[in-house]
PDB file of C-alpha atoms in Angstrom:
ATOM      1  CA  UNK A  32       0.000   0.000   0.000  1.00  0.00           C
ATOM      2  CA  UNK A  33       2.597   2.313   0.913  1.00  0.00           C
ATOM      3  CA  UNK A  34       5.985   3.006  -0.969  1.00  0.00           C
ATOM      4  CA  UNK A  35       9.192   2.866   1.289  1.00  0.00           C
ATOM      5  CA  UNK A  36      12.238   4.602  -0.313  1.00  0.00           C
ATOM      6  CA  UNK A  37      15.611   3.069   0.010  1.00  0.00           C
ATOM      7  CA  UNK A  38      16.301   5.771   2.905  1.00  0.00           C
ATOM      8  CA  UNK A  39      13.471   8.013   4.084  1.00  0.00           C
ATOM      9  CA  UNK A  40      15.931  10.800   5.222  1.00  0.00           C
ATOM     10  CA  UNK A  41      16.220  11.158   1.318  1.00  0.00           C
ATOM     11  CA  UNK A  42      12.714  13.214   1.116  1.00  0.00           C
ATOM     12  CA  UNK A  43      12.654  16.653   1.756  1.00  0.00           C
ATOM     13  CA  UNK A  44       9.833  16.855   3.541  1.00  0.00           C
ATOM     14  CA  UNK A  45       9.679  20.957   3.273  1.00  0.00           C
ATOM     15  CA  UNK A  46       9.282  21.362  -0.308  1.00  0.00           C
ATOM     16  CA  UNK A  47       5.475  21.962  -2.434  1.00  0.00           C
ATOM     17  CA  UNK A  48       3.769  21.156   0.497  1.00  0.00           C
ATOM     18  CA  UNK A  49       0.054  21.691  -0.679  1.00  0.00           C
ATOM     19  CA  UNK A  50      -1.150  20.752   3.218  1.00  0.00           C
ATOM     20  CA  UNK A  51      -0.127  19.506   6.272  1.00  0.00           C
ATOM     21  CA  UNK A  52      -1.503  19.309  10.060  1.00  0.00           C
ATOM     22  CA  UNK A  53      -2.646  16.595  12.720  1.00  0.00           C
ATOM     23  CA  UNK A  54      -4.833  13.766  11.795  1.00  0.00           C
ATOM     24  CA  UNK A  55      -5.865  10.264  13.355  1.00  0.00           C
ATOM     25  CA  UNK A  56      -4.881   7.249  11.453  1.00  0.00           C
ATOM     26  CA  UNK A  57      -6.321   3.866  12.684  1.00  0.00           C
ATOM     27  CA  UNK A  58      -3.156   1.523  13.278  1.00  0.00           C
ATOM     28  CA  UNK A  59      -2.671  -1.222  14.496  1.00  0.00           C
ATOM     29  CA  UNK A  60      -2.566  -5.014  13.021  1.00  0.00           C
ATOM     30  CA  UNK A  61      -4.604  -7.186  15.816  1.00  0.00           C
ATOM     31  CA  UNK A  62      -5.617  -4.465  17.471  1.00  0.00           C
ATOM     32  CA  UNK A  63      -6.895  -0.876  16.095  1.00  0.00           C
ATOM     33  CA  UNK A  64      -6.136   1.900  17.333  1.00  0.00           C
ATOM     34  CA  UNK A  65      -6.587   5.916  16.123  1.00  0.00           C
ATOM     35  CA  UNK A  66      -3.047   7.029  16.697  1.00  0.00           C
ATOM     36  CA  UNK A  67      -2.443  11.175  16.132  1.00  0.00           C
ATOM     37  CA  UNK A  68      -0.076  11.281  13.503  1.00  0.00           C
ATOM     38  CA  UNK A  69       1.337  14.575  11.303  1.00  0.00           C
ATOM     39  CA  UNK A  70       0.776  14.175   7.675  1.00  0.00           C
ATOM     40  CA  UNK A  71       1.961  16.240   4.575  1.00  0.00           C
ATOM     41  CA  UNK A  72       0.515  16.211   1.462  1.00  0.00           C
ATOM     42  CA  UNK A  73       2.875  17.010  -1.758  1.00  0.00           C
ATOM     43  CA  UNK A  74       1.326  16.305  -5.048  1.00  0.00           C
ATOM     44  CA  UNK A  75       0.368  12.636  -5.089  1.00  0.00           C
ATOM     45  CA  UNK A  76       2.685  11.738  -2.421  1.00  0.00           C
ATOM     46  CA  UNK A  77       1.016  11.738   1.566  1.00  0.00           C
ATOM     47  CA  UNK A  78       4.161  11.606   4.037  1.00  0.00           C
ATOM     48  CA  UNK A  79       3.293  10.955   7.275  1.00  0.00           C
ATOM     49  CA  UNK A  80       5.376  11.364  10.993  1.00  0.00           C
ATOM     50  CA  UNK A  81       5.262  10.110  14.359  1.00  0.00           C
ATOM     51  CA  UNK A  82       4.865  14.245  15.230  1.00  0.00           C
ATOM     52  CA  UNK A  83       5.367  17.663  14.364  1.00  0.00           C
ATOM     53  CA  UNK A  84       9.068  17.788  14.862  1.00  0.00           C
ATOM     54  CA  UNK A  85       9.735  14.026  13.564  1.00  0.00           C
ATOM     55  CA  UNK A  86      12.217  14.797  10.954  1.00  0.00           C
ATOM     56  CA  UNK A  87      11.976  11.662   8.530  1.00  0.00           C
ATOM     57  CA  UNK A  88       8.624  10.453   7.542  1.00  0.00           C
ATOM     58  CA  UNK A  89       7.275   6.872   9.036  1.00  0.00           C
ATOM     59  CA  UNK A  90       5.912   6.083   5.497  1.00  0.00           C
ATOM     60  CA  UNK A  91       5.159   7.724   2.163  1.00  0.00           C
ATOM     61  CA  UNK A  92       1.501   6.897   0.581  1.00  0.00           C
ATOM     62  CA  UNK A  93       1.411   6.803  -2.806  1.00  0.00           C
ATOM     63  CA  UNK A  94      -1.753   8.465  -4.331  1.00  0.00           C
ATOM     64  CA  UNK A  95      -1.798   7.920  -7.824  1.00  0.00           C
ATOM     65  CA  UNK A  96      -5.160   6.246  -9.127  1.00  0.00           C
ATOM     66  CA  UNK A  97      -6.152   6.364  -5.171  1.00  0.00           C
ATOM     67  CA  UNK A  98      -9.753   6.696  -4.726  1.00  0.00           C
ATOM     68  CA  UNK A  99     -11.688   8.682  -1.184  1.00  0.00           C
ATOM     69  CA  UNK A 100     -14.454   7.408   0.617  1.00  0.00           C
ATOM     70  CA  UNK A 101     -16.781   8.787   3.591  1.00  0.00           C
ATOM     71  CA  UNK A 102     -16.147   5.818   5.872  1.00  0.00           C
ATOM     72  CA  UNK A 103     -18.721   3.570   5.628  1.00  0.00           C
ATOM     73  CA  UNK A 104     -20.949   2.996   9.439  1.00  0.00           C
ATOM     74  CA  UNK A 105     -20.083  -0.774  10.402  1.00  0.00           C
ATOM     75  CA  UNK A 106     -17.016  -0.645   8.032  1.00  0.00           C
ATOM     76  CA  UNK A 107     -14.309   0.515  10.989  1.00  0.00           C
ATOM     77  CA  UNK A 108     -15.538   1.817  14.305  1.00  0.00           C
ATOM     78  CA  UNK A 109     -14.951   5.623  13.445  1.00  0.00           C
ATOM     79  CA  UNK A 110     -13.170   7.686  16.452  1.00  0.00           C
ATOM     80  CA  UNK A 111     -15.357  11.016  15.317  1.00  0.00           C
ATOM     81  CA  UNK A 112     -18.253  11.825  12.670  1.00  0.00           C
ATOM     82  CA  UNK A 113     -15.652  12.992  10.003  1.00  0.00           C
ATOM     83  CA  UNK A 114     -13.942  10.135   8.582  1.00  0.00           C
ATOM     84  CA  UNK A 115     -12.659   8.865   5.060  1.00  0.00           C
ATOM     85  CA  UNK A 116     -11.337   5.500   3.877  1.00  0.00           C
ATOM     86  CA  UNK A 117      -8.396   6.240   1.165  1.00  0.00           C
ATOM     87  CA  UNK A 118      -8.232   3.182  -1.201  1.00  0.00           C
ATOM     88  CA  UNK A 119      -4.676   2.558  -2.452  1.00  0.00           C
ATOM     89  CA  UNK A 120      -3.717   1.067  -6.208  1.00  0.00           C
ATOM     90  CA  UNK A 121       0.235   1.539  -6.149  1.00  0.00           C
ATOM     91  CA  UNK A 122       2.343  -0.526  -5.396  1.00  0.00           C
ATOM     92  CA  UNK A 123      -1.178  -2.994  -4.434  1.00  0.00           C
ATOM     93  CA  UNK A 124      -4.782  -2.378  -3.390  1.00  0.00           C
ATOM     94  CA  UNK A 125      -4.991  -1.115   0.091  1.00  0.00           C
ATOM     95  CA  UNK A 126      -7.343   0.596   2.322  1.00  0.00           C
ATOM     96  CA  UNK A 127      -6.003   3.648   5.062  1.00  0.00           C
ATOM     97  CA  UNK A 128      -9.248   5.253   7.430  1.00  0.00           C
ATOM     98  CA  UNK A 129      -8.128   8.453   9.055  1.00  0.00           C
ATOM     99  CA  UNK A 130     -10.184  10.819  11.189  1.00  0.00           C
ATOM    100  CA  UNK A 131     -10.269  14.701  12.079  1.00  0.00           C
ATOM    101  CA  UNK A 132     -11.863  16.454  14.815  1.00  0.00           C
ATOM    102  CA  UNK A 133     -13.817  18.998  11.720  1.00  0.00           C
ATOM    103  CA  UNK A 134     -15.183  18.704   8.588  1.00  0.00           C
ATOM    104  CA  UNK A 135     -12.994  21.725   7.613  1.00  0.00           C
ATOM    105  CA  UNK A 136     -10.461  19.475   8.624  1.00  0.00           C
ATOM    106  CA  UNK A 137     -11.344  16.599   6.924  1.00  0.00           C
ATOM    107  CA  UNK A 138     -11.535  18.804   3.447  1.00  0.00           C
TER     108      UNK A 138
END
């Protein structure tokens, strides 16, 4: 779902960054959690940090051919009202749900 470069400290996390601020991702493999985490959104690439100050992204999403959803009530147990379900295609299909505490947020 995600693309790993050979060494994350490569990316230069500062440059065209179109937005960037707290949201909640839901994590976890047996058992899911929403963890805060700091994303940044540069063209078709989402980075995302542990925090604000992490200098080397955890992961980098990529969003080419990605597709947004409104998650769905039953599909995940949603932390707040204002959630969406981002449906990866590169490098393989995989969904991400993240939440924010607004919908101004959330757009």
């Amino acid at each position: 779902f995600f693309f790993r470069f050979k060494d994350m400290s490569d990316i230069r996390a500062d440059v065209n960054v179109l937005k960037e601020g707290y949201v909640f991702k839901l994590a976890g493999f047996f058992r899911k959690t929403w963890e805060p985490r700091y994303f940044r959104l540069r063209g078709r690439q989402l980075l995302y940090y542990k925090n604000e100050t992490d200098g080397t992204p955890r992961q980098s999403l990529c969003l080419r051919g990605a597709k947004a959803f409104r998650a769905a009530e039953g599909k995940i147990s949603a932390r707040t009202d204002f959630c969406v379900e981002i449906q990866l295609v590169e490098p393989f299909l995989k969904s991400y749900y993240f939440c924010t505490d607004s919908e101004d947020t959330l757009n």
